[in-house]
Amino acid sequence: MTSKSVIICGGGIVGLSCAYYLARDGWSVTVVERNAEGADSCAQGSAGYVSPSHVVPLAAPGMVWNGLKWMLSSKSPFYIKPRLDADLLRWGWLFARSCTREHTVRAAPVLRDLSLTGRRLFVELAALTANAFELRQEGLLNLCKTQQCLDHESHGLARLANELGVEARVLDARQTAELEPGARMDVAGSVYFPVDAHITPRKFMPALVTLLGQMGVTFQWNTSVNGWRVEGGRVGAVSTTSGELRADEFVLAAGSWSPDMTRGLGIRLPLQAGKGYSLTIPKPRFKLTKSLILTERRVAATPMGDQLRFGGTMEISGINDRIRPERVQQIIDAVPVYFPDFTPADFAGIKPWFGLRPVTPDGLPYIGRFGRHPNLTAACGHAMLGVTMAPSTGLLVSEILGGRKPSIPLELLTPDRYA
Ligand SMILES: Cc1cc2nc3c(=O)[nH]c(=O)nc-3n(C[C@H](O)[C@H](O)[C@H](O)COP(=O)(O)OP(=O)(O)OC[C@H]3O[C@@H](n4cnc5c(N)ncnc54)[C@H](O)[C@@H]3O)c2cc1C
């Protein structure tokens, strides 16, 4: 146990998870969040997957070619809006460098360990909160419309996952239908990952805030971090719109805003915001039990209580709140291809939500101390896996600050890897 103090900069799912594991270790924890309690954050409208099946990093072989092809179409699943920006050019160059088989081989076991640990910790958190956030341990189906896609998934993702000890079963159309009897699907088959799970993120965030309040965590809502006081190489205080706050340790958990937050510290963290959209149908025409991926279209579908959420697309277009209708339409158009009973009318009147995923060039998060300021620890850059990995990131941060051996090796995750 410790009586030392820590300030967590950013109160998204990752910051709150860090707060939980640090408070559990006896730290005096303050979370500084520029938004009000209960405000939207990236996890809230996400697909809510807790997905050890996602063992392939975003920066994977073939992505450079696909990326270049997709760049030309704002309707593609992965869209980089061309712009002359030094940070984007550097990020793009580092991303291209990571799209190798060697990188996948090194990164996949780390992603697996972060995700499996995250899943285990979600089970513990569900037990602590009477499952207030609807954790469902039903697995995930990667639906393939065509046999070609199914063959590709079987030889690629399913094989890699099985090699890494994450069970993947290749199913034909009949076996797929047996796993989701409530929905009529037009698919060639699927890959089933029994270990995957999902949550309702809009219920998870308030449940965690309540738990943290009971543990004595202090919240500074409506408070923006806008600078730092550095004393002899260490961070002495963070400057905020509510004044200067001192602590022994600081955690950077500002998602897509993390590079902005560190600018005054002489740190240049390569990270781009990856916009994604979701649409939540309050009364869907059928009930699913599992989370699904419409593989060819890269669209996610998740049952959340009585609701059904569809989400997807990755748009690297900077930090802005512009909703591109053509990208939302791409999600709507994909659904009837796999579920013939659905029509675009099912989405009438539903307001699209967007969130900004914090995307690193190599598809691995930044977790670890900064060499330049050793009492500042990074917990950001989780891209498409920030829900899945939030608890394991929190646990790792508590191990780092507590001086314990990290339960997952940190070498590939260091925030100094591009310094
Ligand atoms: C469509 C979509 C679907 C997704 N689906 C999944 C999924 O199924 N499974 C999964 O694992 N992940 C998923 N993700 C990714 C996941 O949602 C993110 O990786 C995760 O939410 C990032 O959390 P974070 O806490 O790092 O960042 P954020 O949630 O962005 O939190 C950062 C916080 O820092 C605050 N902040 C920023 N600047 C300042 C400042 N100067 N001062 C104070 N506070 C500040 C912000 O207000 C914000 O609250 C999805 C994302 C999208 C967009």
Coordinates of C-alpha atoms in Angstrom, one line a residue, residues 14-233:
V14 CA -8.6 4.2 -20.1
G15 CA -8.1 7.0 -17.5
L16 CA -10.9 5.6 -15.3
S17 CA -9.5 2.1 -15.5
C18 CA -6.1 3.4 -14.4
A19 CA -7.8 5.2 -11.5
Y20 CA -9.4 2.0 -10.4
Y21 CA -6.2 -0.1 -10.2
L22 CA -4.2 2.7 -8.7
A23 CA -6.9 3.4 -6.0
R24 CA -7.0 -0.3 -5.3
D25 CA -3.3 -0.1 -4.5
G26 CA -3.8 2.7 -2.1
W27 CA -2.8 5.7 -4.2
S28 CA -4.5 9.0 -3.6
V29 CA -6.0 9.4 -7.1
T30 CA -7.3 12.6 -8.9
V31 CA -8.9 12.3 -12.3
V32 CA -8.8 15.6 -14.3
E33 CA -11.3 15.6 -17.2
R34 CA -12.3 18.6 -19.3
N35 CA -15.9 17.4 -19.8
A36 CA -18.7 17.1 -17.3
E37 CA -19.5 13.9 -15.5
G38 CA -21.5 11.6 -17.8
A39 CA -20.4 13.4 -21.0
D40 CA -19.8 11.4 -24.1
S41 CA -16.4 9.8 -24.7
C42 CA -14.9 7.5 -27.3
A43 CA -15.9 4.3 -25.5
Q44 CA -19.6 5.3 -25.1
G45 CA -20.7 4.8 -28.7
S46 CA -18.2 2.1 -29.4
A47 CA -19.1 -1.5 -30.4
G48 CA -18.3 -2.6 -26.9
Y49 CA -16.3 -5.7 -27.9
V50 CA -14.0 -7.3 -25.5
S51 CA -12.1 -9.1 -28.2
P52 CA -9.0 -11.2 -27.8
S53 CA -9.7 -12.3 -31.4
H54 CA -8.2 -9.0 -32.6
V55 CA -4.7 -10.3 -32.6
V56 CA -3.6 -8.6 -35.9
P57 CA -2.5 -5.0 -35.5
L58 CA -4.0 -2.4 -37.7
A59 CA -0.6 -1.9 -39.2
A60 CA -0.5 -5.3 -41.0
P61 CA 0.9 -6.6 -44.3
G62 CA -1.2 -5.4 -47.2
M63 CA -2.4 -2.3 -45.4
V64 CA -0.1 0.0 -47.3
W65 CA -1.4 -1.0 -50.6
N66 CA -5.0 -1.1 -49.3
G67 CA -4.5 2.3 -47.6
L68 CA -3.2 3.9 -50.9
K69 CA -6.2 2.4 -52.8
W70 CA -8.7 3.4 -50.1
M71 CA -7.2 6.9 -49.8
L72 CA -8.8 7.6 -53.2
S73 CA -12.3 6.9 -51.9
S74 CA -14.0 8.6 -49.0
K75 CA -16.4 5.6 -49.0
S76 CA -13.7 3.0 -48.2
P77 CA -13.5 1.4 -44.7
F78 CA -10.1 2.9 -44.0
Y79 CA -9.8 6.5 -45.2
I80 CA -6.9 8.9 -44.8
K81 CA -7.9 12.4 -45.9
P82 CA -4.8 13.7 -47.7
R83 CA -3.5 16.9 -46.1
L84 CA -0.1 18.6 -45.8
D85 CA 0.6 18.1 -42.1
A86 CA 4.0 17.1 -40.8
D87 CA 2.6 15.0 -38.0
L88 CA 0.4 13.1 -40.4
L89 CA 3.2 12.5 -42.9
R90 CA 5.5 11.2 -40.1
W91 CA 2.7 9.0 -38.8
G92 CA 2.0 7.7 -42.3
W93 CA 5.7 6.9 -42.8
L94 CA 5.9 5.1 -39.5
F95 CA 2.6 3.2 -40.2
A96 CA 3.9 2.0 -43.6
R97 CA 7.2 0.8 -41.9
S98 CA 5.1 -1.3 -39.5
C99 CA 3.1 -3.1 -42.1
T100 CA 5.3 -6.2 -42.2
R101 CA 4.9 -9.8 -41.3
E102 CA 7.7 -9.5 -38.8
H103 CA 5.8 -6.7 -37.0
T104 CA 2.6 -8.8 -36.9
V105 CA 4.5 -11.8 -35.4
R106 CA 6.0 -9.6 -32.7
A107 CA 2.9 -7.6 -31.9
A108 CA 0.2 -10.3 -32.0
P109 CA 1.2 -12.0 -28.7
V110 CA 1.3 -8.6 -26.9
L111 CA -2.2 -7.8 -28.3
R112 CA -3.4 -11.2 -27.2
D113 CA -2.0 -10.8 -23.7
L114 CA -3.5 -7.3 -23.2
S115 CA -6.9 -8.5 -24.5
L116 CA -7.1 -11.8 -22.6
T117 CA -6.0 -9.9 -19.4
G118 CA -8.6 -7.3 -20.2
R119 CA -11.3 -9.9 -20.6
R120 CA -10.4 -11.6 -17.3
L121 CA -10.5 -8.2 -15.5
F122 CA -13.9 -7.4 -17.0
V123 CA -15.2 -10.6 -15.4
E124 CA -13.9 -9.4 -12.0
L125 CA -15.4 -5.9 -12.5
A126 CA -18.7 -7.5 -13.5
A127 CA -18.8 -9.5 -10.2
L128 CA -18.0 -6.3 -8.2
T129 CA -20.8 -4.3 -9.8
A130 CA -23.6 -7.0 -10.1
N131 CA -22.8 -6.9 -13.8
A132 CA -24.1 -3.3 -14.1
F133 CA -22.6 -3.0 -17.6
E134 CA -24.1 -6.2 -19.1
L135 CA -20.9 -8.2 -19.8
R136 CA -22.0 -11.0 -22.1
Q137 CA -19.5 -13.9 -22.7
E138 CA -21.1 -15.3 -25.8
G139 CA -18.2 -15.1 -28.3
L140 CA -17.9 -13.2 -31.6
L141 CA -18.8 -14.3 -35.2
N142 CA -16.8 -12.9 -38.1
L143 CA -19.5 -13.3 -40.8
C144 CA -18.3 -13.9 -44.3
K145 CA -20.6 -13.2 -47.2
T146 CA -18.5 -15.0 -49.7
Q147 CA -16.6 -18.3 -49.7
Q148 CA -13.5 -16.4 -50.8
C149 CA -13.6 -14.3 -47.7
L150 CA -14.2 -17.3 -45.5
D151 CA -11.2 -19.1 -47.0
H152 CA -9.1 -15.9 -46.5
E153 CA -10.2 -15.6 -42.8
S154 CA -9.6 -19.3 -42.2
H155 CA -6.1 -19.3 -43.5
G156 CA -5.2 -15.9 -42.1
L157 CA -6.8 -14.7 -38.9
A158 CA -8.3 -18.0 -37.7
R159 CA -5.0 -19.8 -38.1
L160 CA -3.0 -17.1 -36.4
A161 CA -5.4 -16.9 -33.5
N162 CA -5.3 -20.7 -33.0
E163 CA -1.5 -20.7 -33.1
L164 CA -1.6 -18.1 -30.4
G165 CA -4.0 -20.1 -28.2
V166 CA -7.1 -18.0 -29.0
E167 CA -9.6 -20.5 -30.2
A168 CA -11.1 -19.8 -33.6
R169 CA -13.7 -22.2 -35.2
V170 CA -14.5 -22.0 -39.0
L171 CA -18.2 -22.6 -39.5
D172 CA -20.3 -23.1 -42.6
A173 CA -23.6 -21.3 -43.2
R174 CA -25.7 -23.9 -41.3
Q175 CA -23.4 -23.9 -38.3
T176 CA -23.4 -20.1 -38.2
A177 CA -27.2 -20.0 -38.3
E178 CA -27.4 -22.4 -35.4
L179 CA -25.4 -20.0 -33.3
E180 CA -27.7 -17.1 -34.0
P181 CA -31.1 -18.7 -34.5
G182 CA -33.0 -15.4 -34.0
A183 CA -31.6 -13.7 -37.2
R184 CA -31.9 -14.7 -40.9
M185 CA -28.4 -14.3 -42.4
D186 CA -27.2 -14.6 -46.0
V187 CA -23.6 -15.7 -45.5
A188 CA -21.2 -18.3 -46.7
G189 CA -20.0 -19.0 -43.1
S190 CA -18.1 -17.4 -40.3
V191 CA -15.2 -17.7 -37.9
Y192 CA -16.4 -18.1 -34.3
F193 CA -14.2 -16.9 -31.4
P194 CA -15.8 -18.3 -28.3
V195 CA -13.5 -16.3 -25.9
D196 CA -14.7 -12.9 -27.1
A197 CA -17.3 -11.0 -25.1
H198 CA -19.1 -7.6 -25.2
I199 CA -20.3 -5.0 -22.8
T200 CA -22.7 -2.0 -22.9
P201 CA -20.2 0.8 -22.6
R202 CA -22.8 3.5 -21.7
K203 CA -23.5 1.5 -18.6
F204 CA -19.8 0.6 -17.9
M205 CA -18.6 4.2 -17.6
P206 CA -21.1 5.4 -14.9
A207 CA -20.7 2.1 -13.0
L208 CA -16.9 2.7 -12.9
V209 CA -17.3 6.3 -11.8
T210 CA -19.6 5.2 -9.0
L211 CA -17.1 2.5 -7.9
L212 CA -14.3 5.0 -8.0
G213 CA -16.3 7.5 -5.9
Q214 CA -16.8 4.7 -3.3
M215 CA -13.0 4.1 -3.3
G216 CA -12.3 7.8 -2.6
V217 CA -11.1 8.9 -6.0
T218 CA -11.3 12.7 -6.5
F219 CA -12.8 13.9 -9.8
Q220 CA -12.0 17.3 -11.3
W221 CA -14.7 17.5 -14.0
N222 CA -14.9 20.5 -16.4
T223 CA -11.2 21.0 -15.9
S224 CA -8.8 21.1 -18.8
V225 CA -5.1 20.4 -18.6
N226 CA -3.2 23.2 -20.3
G227 CA 0.4 23.0 -19.3
W228 CA 3.0 21.5 -16.9
R229 CA 5.5 22.6 -14.3
V230 CA 8.8 20.7 -14.8
E231 CA 11.2 20.7 -11.8
G232 CA 14.6 19.1 -12.4
G233 CA 13.4 16.8 -15.1

